[in-house]
mmCIF file of C-alpha atoms in Angstrom:
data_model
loop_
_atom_site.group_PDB
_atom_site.id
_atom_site.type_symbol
_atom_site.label_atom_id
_atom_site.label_comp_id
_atom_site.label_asym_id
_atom_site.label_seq_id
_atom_site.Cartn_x
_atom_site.Cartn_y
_atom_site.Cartn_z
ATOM 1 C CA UNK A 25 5.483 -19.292 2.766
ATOM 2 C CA UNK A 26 8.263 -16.255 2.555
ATOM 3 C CA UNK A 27 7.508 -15.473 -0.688
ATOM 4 C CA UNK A 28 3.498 -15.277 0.156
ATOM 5 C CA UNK A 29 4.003 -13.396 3.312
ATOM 6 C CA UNK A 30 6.708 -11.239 1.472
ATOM 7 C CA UNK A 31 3.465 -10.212 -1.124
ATOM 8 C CA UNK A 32 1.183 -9.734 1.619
ATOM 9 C CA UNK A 33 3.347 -7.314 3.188
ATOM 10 C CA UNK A 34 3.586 -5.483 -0.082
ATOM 11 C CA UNK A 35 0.588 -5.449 -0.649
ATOM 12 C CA UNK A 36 -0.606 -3.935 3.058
ATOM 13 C CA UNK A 37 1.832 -1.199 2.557
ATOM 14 C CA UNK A 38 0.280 -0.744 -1.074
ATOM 15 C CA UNK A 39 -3.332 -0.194 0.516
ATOM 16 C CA UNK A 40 -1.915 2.009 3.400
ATOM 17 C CA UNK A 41 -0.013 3.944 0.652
ATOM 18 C CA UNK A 42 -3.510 4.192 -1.228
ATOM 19 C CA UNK A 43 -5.040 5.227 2.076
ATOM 20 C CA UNK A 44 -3.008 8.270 2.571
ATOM 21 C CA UNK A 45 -2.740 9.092 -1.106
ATOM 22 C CA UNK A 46 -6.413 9.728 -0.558
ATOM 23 C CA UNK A 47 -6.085 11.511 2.676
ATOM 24 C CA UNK A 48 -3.924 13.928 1.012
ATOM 25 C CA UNK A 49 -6.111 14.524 -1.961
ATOM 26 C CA UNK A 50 -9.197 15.393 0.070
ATOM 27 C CA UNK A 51 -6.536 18.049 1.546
ATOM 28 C CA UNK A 52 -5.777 18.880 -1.818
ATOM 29 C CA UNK A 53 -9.365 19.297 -2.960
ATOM 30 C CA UNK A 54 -9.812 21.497 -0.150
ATOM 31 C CA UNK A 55 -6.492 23.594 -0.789
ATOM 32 C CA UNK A 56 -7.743 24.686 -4.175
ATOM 33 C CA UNK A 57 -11.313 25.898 -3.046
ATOM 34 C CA UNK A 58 -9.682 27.897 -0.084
ATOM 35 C CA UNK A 59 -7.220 29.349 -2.253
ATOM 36 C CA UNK A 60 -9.998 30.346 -4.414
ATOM 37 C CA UNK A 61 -12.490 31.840 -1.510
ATOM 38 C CA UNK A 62 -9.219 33.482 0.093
ATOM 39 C CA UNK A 63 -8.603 35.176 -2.958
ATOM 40 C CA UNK A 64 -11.826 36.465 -3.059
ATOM 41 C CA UNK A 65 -11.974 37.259 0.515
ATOM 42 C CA UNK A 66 -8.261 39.002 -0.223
ATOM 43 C CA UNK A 67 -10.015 41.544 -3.345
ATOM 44 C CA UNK A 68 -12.901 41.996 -2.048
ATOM 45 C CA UNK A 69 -11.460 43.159 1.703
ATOM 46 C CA UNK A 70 -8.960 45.340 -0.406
ATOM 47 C CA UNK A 71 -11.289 47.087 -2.243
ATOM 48 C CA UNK A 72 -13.128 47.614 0.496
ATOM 49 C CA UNK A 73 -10.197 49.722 2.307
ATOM 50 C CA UNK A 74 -8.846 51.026 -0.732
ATOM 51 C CA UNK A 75 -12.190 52.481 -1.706
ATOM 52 C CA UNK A 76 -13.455 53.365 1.669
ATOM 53 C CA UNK A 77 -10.056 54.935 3.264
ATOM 54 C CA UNK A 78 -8.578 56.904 0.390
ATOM 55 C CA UNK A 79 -9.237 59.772 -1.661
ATOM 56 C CA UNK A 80 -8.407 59.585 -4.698
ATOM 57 C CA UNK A 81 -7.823 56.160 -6.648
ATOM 58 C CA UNK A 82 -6.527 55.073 -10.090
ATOM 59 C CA UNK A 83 -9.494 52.838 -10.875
ATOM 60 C CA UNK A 84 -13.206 52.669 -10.185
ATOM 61 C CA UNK A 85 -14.682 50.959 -7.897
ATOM 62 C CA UNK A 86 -16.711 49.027 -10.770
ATOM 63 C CA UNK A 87 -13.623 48.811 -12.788
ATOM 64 C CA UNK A 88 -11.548 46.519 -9.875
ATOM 65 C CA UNK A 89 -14.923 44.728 -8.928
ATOM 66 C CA UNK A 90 -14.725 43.529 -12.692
ATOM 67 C CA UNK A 91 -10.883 43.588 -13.132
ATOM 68 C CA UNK A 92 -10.306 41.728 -9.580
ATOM 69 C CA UNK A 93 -13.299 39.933 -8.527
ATOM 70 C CA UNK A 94 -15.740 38.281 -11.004
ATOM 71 C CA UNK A 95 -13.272 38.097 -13.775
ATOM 72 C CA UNK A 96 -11.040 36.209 -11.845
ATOM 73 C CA UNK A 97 -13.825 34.673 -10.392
ATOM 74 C CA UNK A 98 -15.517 33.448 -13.608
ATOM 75 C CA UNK A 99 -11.666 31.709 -14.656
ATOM 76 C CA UNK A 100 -11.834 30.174 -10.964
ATOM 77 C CA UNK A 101 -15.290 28.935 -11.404
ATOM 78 C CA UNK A 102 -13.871 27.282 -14.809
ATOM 79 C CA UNK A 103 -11.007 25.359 -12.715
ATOM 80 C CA UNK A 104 -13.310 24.708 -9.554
ATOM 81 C CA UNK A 105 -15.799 22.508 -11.768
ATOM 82 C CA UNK A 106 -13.522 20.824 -13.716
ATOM 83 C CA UNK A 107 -11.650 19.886 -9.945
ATOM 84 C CA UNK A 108 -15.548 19.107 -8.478
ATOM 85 C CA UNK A 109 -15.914 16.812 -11.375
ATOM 86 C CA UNK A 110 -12.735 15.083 -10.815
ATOM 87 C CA UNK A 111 -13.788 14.441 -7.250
ATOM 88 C CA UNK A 112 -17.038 13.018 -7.921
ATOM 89 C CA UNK A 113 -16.938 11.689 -10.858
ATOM 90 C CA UNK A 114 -16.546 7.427 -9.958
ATOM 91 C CA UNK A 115 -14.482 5.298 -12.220
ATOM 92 C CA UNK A 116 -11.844 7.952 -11.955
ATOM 93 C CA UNK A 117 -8.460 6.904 -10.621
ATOM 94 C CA UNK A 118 -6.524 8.149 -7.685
ATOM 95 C CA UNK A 119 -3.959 9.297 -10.035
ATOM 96 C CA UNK A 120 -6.164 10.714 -12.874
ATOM 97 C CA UNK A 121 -7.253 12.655 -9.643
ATOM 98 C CA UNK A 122 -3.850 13.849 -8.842
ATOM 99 C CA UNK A 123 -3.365 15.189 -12.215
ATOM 100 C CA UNK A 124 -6.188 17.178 -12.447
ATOM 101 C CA UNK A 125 -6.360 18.445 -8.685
ATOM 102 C CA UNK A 126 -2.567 19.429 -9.583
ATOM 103 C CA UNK A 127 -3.300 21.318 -12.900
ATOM 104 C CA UNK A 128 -6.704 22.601 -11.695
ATOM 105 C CA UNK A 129 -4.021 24.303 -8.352
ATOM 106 C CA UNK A 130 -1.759 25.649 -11.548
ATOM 107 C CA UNK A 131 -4.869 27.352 -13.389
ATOM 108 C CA UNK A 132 -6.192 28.886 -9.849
ATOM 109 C CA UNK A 133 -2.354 30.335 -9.568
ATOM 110 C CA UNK A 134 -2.123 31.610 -13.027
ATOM 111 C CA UNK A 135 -4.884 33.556 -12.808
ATOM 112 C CA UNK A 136 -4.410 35.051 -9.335
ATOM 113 C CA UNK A 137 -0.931 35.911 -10.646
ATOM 114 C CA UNK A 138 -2.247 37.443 -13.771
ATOM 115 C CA UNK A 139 -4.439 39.491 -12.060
ATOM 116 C CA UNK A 140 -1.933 41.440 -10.067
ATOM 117 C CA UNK A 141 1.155 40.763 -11.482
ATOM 118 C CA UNK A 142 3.412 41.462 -8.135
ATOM 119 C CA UNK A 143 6.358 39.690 -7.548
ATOM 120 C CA UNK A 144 5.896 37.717 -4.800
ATOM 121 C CA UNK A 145 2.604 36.304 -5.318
ATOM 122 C CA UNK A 146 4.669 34.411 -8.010
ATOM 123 C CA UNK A 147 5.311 32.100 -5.802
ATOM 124 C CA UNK A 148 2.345 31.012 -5.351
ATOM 125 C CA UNK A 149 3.378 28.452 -8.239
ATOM 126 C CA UNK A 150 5.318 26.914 -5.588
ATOM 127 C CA UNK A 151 1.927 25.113 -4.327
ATOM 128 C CA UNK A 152 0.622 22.694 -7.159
ATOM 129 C CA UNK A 153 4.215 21.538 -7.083
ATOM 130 C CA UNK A 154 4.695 21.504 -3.479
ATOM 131 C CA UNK A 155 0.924 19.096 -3.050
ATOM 132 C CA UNK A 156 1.765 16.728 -6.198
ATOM 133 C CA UNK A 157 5.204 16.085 -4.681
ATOM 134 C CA UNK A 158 3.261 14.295 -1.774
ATOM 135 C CA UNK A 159 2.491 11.514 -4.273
ATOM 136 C CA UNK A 160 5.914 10.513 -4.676
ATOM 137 C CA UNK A 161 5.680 10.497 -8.842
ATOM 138 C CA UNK A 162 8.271 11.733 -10.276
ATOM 139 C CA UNK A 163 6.346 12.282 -13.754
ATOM 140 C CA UNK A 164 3.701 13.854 -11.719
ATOM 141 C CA UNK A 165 5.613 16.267 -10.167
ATOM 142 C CA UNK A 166 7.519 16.938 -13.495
ATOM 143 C CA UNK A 167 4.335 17.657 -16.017
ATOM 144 C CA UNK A 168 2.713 19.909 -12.647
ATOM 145 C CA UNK A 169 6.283 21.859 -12.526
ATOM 146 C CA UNK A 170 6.785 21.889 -16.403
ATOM 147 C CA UNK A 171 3.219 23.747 -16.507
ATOM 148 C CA UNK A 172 3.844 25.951 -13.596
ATOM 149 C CA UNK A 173 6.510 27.054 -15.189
ATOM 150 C CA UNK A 174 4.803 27.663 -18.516
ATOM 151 C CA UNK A 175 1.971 29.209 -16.977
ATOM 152 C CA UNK A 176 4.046 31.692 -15.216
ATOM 153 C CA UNK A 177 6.038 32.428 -18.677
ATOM 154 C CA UNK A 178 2.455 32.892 -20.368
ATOM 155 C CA UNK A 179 1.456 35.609 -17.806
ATOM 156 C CA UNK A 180 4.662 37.075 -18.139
ATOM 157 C CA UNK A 181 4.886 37.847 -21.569
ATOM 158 C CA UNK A 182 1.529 37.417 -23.378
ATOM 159 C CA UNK A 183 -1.156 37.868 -20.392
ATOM 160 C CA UNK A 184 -1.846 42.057 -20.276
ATOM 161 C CA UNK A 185 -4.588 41.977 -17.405
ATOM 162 C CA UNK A 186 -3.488 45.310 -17.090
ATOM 163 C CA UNK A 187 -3.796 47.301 -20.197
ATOM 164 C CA UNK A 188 -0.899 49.898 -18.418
ATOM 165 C CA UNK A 189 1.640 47.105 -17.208
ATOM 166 C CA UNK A 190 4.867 47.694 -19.037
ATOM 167 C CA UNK A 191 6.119 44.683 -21.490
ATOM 168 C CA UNK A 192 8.410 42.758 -20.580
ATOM 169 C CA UNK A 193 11.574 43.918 -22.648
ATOM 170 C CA UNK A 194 10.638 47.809 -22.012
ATOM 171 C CA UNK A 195 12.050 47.473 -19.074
ATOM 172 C CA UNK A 196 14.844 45.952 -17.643
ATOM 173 C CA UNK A 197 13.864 45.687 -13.966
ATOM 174 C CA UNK A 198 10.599 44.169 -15.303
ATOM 175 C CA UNK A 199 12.652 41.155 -17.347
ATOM 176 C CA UNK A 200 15.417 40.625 -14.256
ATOM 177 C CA UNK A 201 12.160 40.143 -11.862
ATOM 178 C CA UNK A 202 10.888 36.989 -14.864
ATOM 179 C CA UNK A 203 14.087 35.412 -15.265
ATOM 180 C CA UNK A 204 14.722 35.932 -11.213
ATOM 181 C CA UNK A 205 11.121 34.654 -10.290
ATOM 182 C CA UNK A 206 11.574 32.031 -13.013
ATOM 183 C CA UNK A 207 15.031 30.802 -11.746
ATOM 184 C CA UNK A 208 13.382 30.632 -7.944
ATOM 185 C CA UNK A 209 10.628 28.371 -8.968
ATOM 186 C CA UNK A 210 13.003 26.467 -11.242
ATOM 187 C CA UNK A 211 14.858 25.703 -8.344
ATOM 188 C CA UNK A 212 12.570 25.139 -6.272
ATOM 189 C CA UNK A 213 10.903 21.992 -8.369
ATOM 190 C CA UNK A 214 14.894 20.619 -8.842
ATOM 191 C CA UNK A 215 14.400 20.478 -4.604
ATOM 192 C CA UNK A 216 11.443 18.825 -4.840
ATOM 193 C CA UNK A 217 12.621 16.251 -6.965
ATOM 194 C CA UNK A 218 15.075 15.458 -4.852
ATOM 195 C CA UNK A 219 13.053 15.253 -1.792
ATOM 196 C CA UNK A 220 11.008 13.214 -4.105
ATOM 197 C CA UNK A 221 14.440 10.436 -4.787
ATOM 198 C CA UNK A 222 15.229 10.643 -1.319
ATOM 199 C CA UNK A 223 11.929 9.659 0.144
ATOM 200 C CA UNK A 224 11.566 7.095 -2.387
ATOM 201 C CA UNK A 225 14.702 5.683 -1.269
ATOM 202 C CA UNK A 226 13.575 6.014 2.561
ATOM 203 C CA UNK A 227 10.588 4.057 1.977
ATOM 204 C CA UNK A 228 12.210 1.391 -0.112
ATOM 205 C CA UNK A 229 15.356 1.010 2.649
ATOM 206 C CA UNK A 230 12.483 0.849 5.218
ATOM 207 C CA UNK A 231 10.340 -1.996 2.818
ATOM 208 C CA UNK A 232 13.510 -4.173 2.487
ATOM 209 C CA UNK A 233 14.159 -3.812 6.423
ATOM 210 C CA UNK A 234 10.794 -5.088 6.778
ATOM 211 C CA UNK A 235 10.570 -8.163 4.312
ATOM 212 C CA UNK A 236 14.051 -9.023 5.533
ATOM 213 C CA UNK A 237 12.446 -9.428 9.071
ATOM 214 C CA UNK A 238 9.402 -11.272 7.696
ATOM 215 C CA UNK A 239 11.744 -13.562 6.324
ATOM 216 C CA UNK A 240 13.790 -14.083 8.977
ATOM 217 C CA UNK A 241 10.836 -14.878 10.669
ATOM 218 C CA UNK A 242 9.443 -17.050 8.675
ATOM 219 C CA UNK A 243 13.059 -19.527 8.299
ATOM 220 C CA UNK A 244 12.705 -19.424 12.236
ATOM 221 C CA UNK A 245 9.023 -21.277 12.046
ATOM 222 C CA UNK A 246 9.945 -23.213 8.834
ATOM 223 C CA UNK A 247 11.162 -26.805 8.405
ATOM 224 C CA UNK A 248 14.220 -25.742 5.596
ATOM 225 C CA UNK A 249 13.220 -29.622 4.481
ATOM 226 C CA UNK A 250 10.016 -29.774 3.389
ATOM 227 C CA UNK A 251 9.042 -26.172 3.433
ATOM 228 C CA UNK A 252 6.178 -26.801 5.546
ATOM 229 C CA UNK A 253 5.537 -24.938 9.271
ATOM 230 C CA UNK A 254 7.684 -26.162 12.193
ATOM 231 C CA UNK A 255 7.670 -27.031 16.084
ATOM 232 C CA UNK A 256 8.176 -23.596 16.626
ATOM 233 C CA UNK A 257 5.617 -22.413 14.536
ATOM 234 C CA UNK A 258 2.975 -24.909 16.047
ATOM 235 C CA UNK A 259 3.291 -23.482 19.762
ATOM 236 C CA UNK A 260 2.574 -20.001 18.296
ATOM 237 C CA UNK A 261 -0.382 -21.496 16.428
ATOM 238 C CA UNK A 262 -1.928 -23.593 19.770
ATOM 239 C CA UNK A 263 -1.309 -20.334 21.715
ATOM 240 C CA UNK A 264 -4.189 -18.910 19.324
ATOM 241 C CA UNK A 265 -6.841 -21.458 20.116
ATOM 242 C CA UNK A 266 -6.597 -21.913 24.002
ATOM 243 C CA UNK A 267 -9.612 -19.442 24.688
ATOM 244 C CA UNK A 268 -12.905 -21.468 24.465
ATOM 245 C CA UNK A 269 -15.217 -18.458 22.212
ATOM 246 C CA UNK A 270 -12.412 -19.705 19.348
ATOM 247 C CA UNK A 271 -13.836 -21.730 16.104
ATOM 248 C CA UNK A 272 -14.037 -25.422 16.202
ATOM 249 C CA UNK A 273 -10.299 -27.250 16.146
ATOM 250 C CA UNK A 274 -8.927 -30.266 15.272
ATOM 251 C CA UNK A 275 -6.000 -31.645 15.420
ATOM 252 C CA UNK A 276 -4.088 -34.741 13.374
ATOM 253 C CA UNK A 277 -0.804 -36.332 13.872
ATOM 254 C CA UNK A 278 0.530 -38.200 10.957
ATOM 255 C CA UNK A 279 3.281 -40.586 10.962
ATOM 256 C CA UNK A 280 4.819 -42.214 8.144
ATOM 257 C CA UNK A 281 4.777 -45.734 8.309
ATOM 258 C CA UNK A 282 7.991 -48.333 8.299
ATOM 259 C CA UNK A 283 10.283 -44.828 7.643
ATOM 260 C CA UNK A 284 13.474 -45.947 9.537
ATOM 261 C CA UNK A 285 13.062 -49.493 7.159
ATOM 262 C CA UNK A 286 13.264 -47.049 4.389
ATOM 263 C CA UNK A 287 15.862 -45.379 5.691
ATOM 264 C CA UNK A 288 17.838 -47.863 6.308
ATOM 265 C CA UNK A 289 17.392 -50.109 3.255
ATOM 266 C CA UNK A 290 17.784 -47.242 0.766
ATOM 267 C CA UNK A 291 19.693 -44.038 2.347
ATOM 268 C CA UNK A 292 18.563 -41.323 4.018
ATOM 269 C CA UNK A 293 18.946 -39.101 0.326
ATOM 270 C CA UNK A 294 15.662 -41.481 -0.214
ATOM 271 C CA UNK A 295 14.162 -40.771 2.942
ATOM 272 C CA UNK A 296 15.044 -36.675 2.402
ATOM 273 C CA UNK A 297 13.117 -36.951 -0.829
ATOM 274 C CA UNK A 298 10.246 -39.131 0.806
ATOM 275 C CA UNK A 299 9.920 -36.369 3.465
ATOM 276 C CA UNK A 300 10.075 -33.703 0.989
ATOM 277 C CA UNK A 301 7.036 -34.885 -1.302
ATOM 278 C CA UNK A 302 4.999 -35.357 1.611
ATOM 279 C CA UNK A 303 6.039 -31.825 2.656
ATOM 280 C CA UNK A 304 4.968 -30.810 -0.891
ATOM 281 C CA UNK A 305 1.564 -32.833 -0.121
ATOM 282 C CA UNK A 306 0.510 -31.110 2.724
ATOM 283 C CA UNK A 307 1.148 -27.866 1.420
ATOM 284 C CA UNK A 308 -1.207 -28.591 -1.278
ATOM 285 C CA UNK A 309 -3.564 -29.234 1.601
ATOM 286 C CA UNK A 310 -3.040 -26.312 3.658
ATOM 287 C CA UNK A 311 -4.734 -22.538 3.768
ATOM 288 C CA UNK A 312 -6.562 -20.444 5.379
ATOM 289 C CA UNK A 313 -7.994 -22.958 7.720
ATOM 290 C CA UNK A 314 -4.981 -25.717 7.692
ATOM 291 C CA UNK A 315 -2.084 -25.419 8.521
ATOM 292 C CA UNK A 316 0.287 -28.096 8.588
ATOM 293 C CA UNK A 317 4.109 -28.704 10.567
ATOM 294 C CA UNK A 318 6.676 -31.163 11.062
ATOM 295 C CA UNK A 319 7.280 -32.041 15.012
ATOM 296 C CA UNK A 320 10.511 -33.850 13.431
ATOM 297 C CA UNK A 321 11.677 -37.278 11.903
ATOM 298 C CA UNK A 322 8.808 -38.725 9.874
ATOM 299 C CA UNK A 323 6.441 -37.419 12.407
ATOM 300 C CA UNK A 324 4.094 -34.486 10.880
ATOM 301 C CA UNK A 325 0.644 -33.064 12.542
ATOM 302 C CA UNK A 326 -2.130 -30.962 10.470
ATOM 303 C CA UNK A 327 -4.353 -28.055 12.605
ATOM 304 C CA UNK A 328 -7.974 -27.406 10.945
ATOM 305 C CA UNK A 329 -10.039 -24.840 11.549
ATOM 306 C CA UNK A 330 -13.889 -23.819 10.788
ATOM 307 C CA UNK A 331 -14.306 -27.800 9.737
ATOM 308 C CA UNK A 332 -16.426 -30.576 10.206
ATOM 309 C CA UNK A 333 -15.091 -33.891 11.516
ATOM 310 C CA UNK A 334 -16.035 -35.585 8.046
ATOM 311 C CA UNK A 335 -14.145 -32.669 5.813
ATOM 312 C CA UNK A 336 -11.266 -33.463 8.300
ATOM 313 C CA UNK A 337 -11.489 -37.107 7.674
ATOM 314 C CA UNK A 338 -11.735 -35.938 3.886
ATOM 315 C CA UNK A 339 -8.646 -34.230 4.031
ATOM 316 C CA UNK A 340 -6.839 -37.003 5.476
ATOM 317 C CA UNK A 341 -7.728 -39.515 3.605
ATOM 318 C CA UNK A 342 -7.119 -37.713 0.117
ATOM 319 C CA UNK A 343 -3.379 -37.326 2.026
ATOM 320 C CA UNK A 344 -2.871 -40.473 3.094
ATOM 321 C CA UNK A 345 -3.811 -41.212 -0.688
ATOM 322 C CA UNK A 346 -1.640 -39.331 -2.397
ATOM 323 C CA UNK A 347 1.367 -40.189 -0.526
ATOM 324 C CA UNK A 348 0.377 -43.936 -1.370
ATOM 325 C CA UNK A 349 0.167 -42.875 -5.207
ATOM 326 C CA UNK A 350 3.937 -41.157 -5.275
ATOM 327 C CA UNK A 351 6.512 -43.128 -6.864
ATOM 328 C CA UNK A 352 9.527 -42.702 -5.503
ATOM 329 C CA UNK A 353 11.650 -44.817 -7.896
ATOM 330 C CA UNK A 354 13.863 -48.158 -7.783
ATOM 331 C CA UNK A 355 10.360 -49.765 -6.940
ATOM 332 C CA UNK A 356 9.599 -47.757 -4.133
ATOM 333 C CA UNK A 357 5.421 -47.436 -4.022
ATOM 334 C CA UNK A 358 2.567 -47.848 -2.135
ATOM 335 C CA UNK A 359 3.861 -46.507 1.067
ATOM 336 C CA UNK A 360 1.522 -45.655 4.086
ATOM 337 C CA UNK A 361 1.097 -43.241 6.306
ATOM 338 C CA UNK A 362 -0.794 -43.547 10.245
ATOM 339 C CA UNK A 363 -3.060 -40.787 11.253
ATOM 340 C CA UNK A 364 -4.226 -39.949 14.817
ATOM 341 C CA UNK A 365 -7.106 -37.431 15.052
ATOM 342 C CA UNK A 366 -8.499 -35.362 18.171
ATOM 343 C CA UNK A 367 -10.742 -32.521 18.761
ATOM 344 C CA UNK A 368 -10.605 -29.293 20.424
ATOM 345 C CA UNK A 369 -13.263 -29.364 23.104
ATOM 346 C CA UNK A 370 -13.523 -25.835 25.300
ATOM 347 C CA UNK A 371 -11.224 -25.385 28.534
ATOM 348 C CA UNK A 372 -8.660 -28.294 27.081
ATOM 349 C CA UNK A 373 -5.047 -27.238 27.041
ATOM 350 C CA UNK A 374 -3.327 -27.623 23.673
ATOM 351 C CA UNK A 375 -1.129 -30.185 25.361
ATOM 352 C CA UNK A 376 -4.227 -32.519 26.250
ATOM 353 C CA UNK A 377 -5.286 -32.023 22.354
ATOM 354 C CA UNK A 378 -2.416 -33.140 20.812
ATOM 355 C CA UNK A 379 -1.844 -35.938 23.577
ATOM 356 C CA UNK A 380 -5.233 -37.219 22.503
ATOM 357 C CA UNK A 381 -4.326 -37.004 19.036
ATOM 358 C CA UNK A 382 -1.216 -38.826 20.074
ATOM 359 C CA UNK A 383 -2.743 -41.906 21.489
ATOM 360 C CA UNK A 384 -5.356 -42.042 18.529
ATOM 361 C CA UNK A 385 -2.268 -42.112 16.343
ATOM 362 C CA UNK A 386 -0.311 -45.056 18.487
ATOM 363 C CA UNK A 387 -3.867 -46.917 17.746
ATOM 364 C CA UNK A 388 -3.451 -46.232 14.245
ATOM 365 C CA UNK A 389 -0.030 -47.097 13.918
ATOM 366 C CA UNK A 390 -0.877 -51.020 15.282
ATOM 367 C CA UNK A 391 -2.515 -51.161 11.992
ATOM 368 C CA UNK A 392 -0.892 -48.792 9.614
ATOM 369 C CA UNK A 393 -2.214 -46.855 7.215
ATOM 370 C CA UNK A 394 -5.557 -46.063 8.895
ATOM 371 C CA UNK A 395 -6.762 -42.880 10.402
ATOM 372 C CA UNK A 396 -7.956 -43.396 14.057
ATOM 373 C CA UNK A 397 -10.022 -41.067 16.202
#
């Protein structure tokens, strides 16, 4: 039962992972077509000002429309399709997504970088790192940095948007601002892999907290004998079916017959191991909609759910079959076991269930080895 509830928990935290892993990639999305239309916004406003407030200017006004707007624009378009794809596209995974929103963010920054060249809109590489680092990966973050970093190394020394800009080793102001700019966004992806091991470790201390306290939880409602549910867990469970709107219940005591005899004549390390396969028993029994427990001694009860009174008497008797069939050795066979069934009617207490269960097993148990109603 730990280990089951242990994978369940993973797996919830998986999904809710997943969950905001796709929250953040819609954000994502969305960050590389505003950086585009703010770009755009940015030139267009510019030349506006530029070309409306002052006299006399370097460039045409049809040179910067085609040196600052639609060539960048026709590179953006490039990167905004292949991202569009990505998004649509089905059969795609969230991680192929990541990739490609990431490098489509590096391509929108190269060019806007290229196109003007200025020393602070350098960082503007900081971005595709800054989003992929989100996803926790460290070999995500690494390619997205590793290509930042190439693609600002690119523009520096073989990208010429402007035919005039000085090259790189002409000028020694020009080559300190590289290797500075460089250096900045170098360190800034060593911080973000760091972030990235810390929050790792964060989320794993916060996992093991977590599974420690299922655990726990789960030795508090579990019989350490036969691995099955326990007292404990069984008022939890009745506390679940007291309103009347709840499914149909039923409820069976079992009791293994002559079990002090056995006991007595042949240890209690016998009777341990008798109680233990019929632990194992009803745990091959139980699910979704049973759930068995030991009350304590050799006395065991089984709760179904969402079944008819004939699957329930199916049930019982392919247990009370079972446990016949085991051999427990030195000619121990054949043993029996008493079982007491009631049903849930609406507005019963729990205790009036299993009371009724009790006094159809104590009808039983004048018999042995029956199943009584």
């Amino acid at each position: 039962m730990t280990e089951q509830n242990t994978n369940s928990f993973i797996s919830d935290v998986q999904r809710e992972y997943d969950r905001i892993d796709r929250q953040w990639m819609l954000l994502h999305y969305r960050t590389i077509i505003g950086t585009i239309l703010l770009s755009m916004a940015v030139e267009l406003s510019l030349g506006f000002f530029f070309f409306g407030m002052e006299k006399s200017i370097a460039i045409s006004f049809e040179m910067y429309v085609q040196k600052f707007i639609l060539r960048p624009l026709l590179y953006n378009i490039v990167w905004l399709g292949i991202t569009i794809a990505a998004r649509h596209v089905r059969g795609i995974s969230v991680r192929t997504r990541a990739y490609v929103f990431s490098i489509a963010l590096v391509g929108v920054c190269f060019v806007l970088y290229s196109a003007h060249y200025i020393f602070f809109i350098s960082l503007v590489f900081f971005a595709p790192v800054l989003l992929s680092a989100f996803y926790g990966e460290y070999t995500l973050t690494g390619t997205v940095g590793f290509i930042s970093l190439l693609a600002k190394l690119v523009s520096d020394f073989f990208v010429f948007w402007d035919a005039t800009r000085e090259l790189p080793f002409e000028s020694g102001y020009t080559l300190m601002r590289i290797v500075v700019s460089t250096l900045i966004l170098i360190g800034f992806y060593a911080v973000s892999m760091i972030i990235i091991s810390f929050q790792k470790k964060k989320n794993n201390a916060v996992i093991q907290i977590q599974q420690k306290r299922i655990q726990m939880h789960q030795e508090l409602i579990t019989d350490p004998l036969t691995g099955i549910h326990n007292r404990r867990a069984l008022r939890n469970m009745l506390e679940t079916i007291e309103s009347p709107a709840r499914d149909t219940c039923f409820f069976a005591m079992l009791d293994l017959d002559s079990f002090k005899h056995l006991n007595d004549t042949y240890g209690h390390a016998k009777g341990d191991e008798c109680l233990q396969k019929f632990g194992g028993i009803l745990k091959r029994h139980s699910g979704r909609d049973v759930a068995s427990f030991r009350l304590g001694g050799d006395e065991f009860c089984v709760l179904f759910r969402n079944k008819t009174r004939n699957e329930v008497i199916e049930i019982c008797e392919a247990i009370r079959h079972e446990y016949a069939s085991e051999n427990f050795g030195e000619g121990i066979s054949g043993l029996t076991i008493s079982v007491g069934i009631s049903q849930y009617k609406g507005g019963m207490f729990p205790e009036d269930m299993m009371q009724s269960a009790d006094k159809a097993l104590y009808r039983a148990k004048k018999q042995k080895g029956v199943i009584s109603f």
